[in-house]
Coordinates of N, CA and C in Angstrom, one line a residue:
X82 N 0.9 -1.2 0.0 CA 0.0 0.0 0.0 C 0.9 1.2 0.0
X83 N 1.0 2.1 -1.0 CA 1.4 3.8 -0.8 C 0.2 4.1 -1.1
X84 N 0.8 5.8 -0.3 CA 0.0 6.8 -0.2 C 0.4 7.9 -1.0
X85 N -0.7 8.1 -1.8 CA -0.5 9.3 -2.7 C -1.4 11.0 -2.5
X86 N -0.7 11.3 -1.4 CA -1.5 12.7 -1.1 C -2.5 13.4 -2.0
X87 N -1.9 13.9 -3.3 CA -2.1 14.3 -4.4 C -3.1 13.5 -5.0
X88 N -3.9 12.4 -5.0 CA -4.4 11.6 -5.2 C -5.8 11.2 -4.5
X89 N -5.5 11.5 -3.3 CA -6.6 11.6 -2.2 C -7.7 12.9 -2.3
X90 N -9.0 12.3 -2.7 CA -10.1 13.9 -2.9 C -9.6 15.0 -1.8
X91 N -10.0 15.8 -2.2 CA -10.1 17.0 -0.8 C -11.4 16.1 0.6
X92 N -10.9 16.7 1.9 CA -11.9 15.6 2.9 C -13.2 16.2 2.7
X93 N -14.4 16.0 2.5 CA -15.3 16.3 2.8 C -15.9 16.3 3.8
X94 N -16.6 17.3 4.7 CA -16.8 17.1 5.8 C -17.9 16.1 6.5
X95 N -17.3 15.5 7.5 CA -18.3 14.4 7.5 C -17.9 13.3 7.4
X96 N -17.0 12.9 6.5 CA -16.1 11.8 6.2 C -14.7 11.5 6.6
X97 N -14.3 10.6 7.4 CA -13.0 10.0 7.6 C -12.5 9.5 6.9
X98 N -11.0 9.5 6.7 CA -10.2 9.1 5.7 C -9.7 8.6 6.7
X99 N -9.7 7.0 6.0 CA -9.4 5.2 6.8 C -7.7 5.3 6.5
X100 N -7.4 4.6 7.6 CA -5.9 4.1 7.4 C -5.8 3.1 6.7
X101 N -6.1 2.7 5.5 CA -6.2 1.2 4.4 C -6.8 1.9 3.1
X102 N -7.0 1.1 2.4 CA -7.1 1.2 1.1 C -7.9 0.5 0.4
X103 N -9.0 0.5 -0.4 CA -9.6 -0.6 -0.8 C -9.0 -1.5 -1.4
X104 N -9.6 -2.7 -1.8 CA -8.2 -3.8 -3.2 C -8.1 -3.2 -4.5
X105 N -8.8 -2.5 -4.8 CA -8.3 -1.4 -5.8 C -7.7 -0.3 -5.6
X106 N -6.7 -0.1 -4.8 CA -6.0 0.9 -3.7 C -6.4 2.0 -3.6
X107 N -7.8 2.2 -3.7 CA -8.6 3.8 -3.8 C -8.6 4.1 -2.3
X108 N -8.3 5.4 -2.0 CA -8.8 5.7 -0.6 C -10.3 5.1 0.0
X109 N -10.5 4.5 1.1 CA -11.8 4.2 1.7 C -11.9 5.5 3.0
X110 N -12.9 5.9 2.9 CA -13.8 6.6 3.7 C -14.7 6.5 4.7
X111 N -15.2 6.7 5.6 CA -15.9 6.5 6.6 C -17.0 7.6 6.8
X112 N -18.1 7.4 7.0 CA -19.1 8.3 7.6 C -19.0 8.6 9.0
X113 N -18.4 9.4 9.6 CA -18.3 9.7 10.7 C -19.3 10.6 11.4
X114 N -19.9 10.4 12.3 CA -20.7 11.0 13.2 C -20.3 11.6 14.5
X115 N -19.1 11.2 14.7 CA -18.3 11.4 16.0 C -18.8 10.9 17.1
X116 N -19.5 9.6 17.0 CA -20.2 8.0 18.1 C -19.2 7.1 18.4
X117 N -18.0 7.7 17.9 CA -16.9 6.7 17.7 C -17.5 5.0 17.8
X118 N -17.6 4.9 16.4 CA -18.5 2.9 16.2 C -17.3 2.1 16.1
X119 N -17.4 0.9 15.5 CA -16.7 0.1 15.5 C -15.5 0.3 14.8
X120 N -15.7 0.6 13.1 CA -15.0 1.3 12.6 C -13.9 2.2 13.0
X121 N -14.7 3.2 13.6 CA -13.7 4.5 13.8 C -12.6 3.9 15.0
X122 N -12.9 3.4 15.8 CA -12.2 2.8 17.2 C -11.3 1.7 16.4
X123 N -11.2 1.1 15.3 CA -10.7 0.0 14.8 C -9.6 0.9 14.0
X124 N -9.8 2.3 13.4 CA -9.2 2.6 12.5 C -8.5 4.0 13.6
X125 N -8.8 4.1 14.8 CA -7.7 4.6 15.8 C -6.8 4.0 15.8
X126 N -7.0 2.1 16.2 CA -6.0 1.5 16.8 C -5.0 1.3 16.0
X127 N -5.3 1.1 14.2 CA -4.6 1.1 13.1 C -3.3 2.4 13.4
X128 N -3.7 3.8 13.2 CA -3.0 4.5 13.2 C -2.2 4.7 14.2
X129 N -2.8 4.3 15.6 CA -1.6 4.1 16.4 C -0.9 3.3 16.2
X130 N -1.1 2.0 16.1 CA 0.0 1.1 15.7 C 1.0 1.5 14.2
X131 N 0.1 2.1 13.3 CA 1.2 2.8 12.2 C 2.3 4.2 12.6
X132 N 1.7 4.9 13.5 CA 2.7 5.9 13.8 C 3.9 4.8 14.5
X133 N 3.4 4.4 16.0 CA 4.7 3.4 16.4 C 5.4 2.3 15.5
X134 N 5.0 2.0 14.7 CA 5.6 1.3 13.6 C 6.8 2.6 12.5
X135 N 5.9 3.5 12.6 CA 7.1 4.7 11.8 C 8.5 4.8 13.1
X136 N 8.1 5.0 14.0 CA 8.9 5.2 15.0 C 10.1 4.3 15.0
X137 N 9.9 2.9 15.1 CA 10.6 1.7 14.9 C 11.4 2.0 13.8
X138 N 10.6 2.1 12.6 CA 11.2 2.1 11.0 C 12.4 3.1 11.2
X139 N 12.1 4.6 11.4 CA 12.9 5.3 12.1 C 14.3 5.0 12.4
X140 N 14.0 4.2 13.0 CA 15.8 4.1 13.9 C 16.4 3.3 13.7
X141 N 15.4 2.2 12.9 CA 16.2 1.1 12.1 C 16.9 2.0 10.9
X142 N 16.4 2.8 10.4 CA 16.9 3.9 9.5 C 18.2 4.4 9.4
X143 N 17.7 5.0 10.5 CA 19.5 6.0 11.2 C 20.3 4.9 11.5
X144 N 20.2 3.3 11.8 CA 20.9 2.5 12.2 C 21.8 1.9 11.2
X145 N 20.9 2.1 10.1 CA 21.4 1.6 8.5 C 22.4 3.1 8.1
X146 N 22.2 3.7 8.2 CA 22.9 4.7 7.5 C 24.2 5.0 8.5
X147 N 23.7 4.9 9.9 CA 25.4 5.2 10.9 C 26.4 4.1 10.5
X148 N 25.6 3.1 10.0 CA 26.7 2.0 9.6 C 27.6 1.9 8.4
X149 N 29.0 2.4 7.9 CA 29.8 2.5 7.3 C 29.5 1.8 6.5
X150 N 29.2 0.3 7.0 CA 29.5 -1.1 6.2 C 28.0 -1.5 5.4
X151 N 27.2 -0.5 6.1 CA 25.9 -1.1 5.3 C 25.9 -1.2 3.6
X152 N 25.4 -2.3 3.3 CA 25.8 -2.5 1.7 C 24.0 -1.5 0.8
X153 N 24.4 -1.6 -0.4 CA 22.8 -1.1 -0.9 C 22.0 -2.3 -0.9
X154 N 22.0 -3.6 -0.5 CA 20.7 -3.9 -0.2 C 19.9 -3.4 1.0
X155 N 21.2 -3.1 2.3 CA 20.3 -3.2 3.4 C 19.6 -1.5 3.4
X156 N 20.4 -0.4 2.5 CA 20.1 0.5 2.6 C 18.7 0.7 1.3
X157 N 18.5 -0.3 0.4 CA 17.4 -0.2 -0.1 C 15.9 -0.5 0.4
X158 N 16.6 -1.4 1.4 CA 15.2 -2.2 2.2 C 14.9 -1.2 3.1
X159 N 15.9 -0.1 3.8 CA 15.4 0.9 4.9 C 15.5 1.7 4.0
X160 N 15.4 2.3 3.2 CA 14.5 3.2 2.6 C 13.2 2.7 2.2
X161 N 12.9 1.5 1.7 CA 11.5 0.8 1.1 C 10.7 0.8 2.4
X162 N 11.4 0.8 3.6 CA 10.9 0.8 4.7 C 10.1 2.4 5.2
X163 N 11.0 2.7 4.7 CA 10.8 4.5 5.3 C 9.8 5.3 4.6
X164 N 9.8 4.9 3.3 CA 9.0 5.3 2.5 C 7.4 4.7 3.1
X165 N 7.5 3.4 2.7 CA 6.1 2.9 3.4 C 5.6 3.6 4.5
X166 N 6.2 3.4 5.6 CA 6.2 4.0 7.1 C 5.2 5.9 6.9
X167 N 6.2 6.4 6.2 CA 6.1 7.7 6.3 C 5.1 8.1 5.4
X168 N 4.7 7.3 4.5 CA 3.3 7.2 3.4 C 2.1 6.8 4.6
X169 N 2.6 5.7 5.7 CA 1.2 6.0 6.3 C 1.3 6.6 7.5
X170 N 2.1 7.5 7.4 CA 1.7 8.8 8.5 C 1.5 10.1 7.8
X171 N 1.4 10.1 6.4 CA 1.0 11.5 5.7 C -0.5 10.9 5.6
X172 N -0.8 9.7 5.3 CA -2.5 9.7 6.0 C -2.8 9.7 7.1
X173 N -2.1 9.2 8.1 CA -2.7 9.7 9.4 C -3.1 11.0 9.9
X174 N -2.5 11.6 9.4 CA -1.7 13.3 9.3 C -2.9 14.0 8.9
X175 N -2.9 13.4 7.6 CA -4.8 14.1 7.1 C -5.5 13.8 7.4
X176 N -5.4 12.8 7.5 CA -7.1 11.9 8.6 C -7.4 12.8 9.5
X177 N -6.3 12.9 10.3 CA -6.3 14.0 11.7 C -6.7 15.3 11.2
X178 N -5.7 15.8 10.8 CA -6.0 16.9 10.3 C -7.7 17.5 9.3
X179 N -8.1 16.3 9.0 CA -9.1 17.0 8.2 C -10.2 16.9 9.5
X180 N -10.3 16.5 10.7 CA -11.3 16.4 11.4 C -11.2 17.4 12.2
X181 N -10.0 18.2 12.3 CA -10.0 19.2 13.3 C -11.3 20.5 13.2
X182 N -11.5 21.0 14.2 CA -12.5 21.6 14.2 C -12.0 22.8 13.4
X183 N -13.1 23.5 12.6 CA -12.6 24.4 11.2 C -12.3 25.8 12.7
X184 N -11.9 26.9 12.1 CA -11.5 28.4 13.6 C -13.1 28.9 13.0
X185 N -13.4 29.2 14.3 CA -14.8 30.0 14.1 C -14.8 31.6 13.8
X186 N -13.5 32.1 14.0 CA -13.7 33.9 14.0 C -13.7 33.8 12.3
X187 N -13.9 33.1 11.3 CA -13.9 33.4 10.1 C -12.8 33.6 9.8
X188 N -11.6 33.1 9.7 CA -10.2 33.2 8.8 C -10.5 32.0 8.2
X189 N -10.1 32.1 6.8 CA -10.0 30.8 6.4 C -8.6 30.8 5.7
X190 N -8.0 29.9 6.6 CA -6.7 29.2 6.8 C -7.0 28.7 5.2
X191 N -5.5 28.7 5.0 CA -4.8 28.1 3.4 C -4.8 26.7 3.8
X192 N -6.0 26.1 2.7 CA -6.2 24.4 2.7 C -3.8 23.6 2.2
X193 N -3.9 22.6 3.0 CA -3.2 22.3 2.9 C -2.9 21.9 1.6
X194 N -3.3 21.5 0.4 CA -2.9 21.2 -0.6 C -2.6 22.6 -1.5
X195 N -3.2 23.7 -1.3 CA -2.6 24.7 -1.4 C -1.2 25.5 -1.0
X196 N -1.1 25.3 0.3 CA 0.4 25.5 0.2 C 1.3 24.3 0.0
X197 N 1.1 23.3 -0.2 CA 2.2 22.4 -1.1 C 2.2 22.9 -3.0
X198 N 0.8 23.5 -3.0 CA 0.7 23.9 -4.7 C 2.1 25.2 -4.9
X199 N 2.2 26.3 -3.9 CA 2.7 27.3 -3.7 C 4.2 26.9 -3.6
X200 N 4.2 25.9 -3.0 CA 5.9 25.7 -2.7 C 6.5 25.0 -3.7
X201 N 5.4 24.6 -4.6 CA 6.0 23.7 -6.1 C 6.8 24.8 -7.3

């Protein structure tokens, strides 16, 4: 499974963006009501276990790279690693992020795919 930011609709409100992917690797969604159901509590525990899995990936990382001797297999497999890892914490990232409560004084904050469009 990767994650392709750029690829993922904008959130619509109302809907949760799942930590998985359908078998046609389309983003899956969730109707959220904030009842926290089965789902939603199932697709918490996911994202925690994927951030502490980035965390792990992480250090095995830095471990591969402090090492002189590491050959390019091991350093292709911790990057294949890193990459995966960090693809599912840029969904977790929006998942989160798209649920946060919008500011009520009326500013409307620059949607995040906007300032990635600006910095391109």
């Amino acid at each position: 499974m990767s994650y392709d930011r750029d690829a993922v609709p904008a959130p619509v409100p109302g809907l949760r963006l799942l930590p998985w992917e359908s078998e046609g690797g389309k983003p899956c969604f969730l109707s959220a009501d904030g009842a926290g159901g089965v789902l939603s509590r199932l697709a918490d525990e996911i994202e925690a276990e994927q951030l502490c899995d980035g965390a792990d990936v992480l250090k095995g990382a830095v471990a591969v790279l402090d090492d002189g001797k590491a050959g390019e297999h091991a350093l292709r497999r911790a990057l294949r690693a890193t990459t995966q890892s960090f693809g599912d914490v840029l969904r977790v990232a929006d998942s989160r992020g798209a649920r946060l409560p919008v500011a009520a004084h009326g500013d409307h904050e620059a949607d995040d795919r906007e300032l990635r469009a600006e910095t391109t």
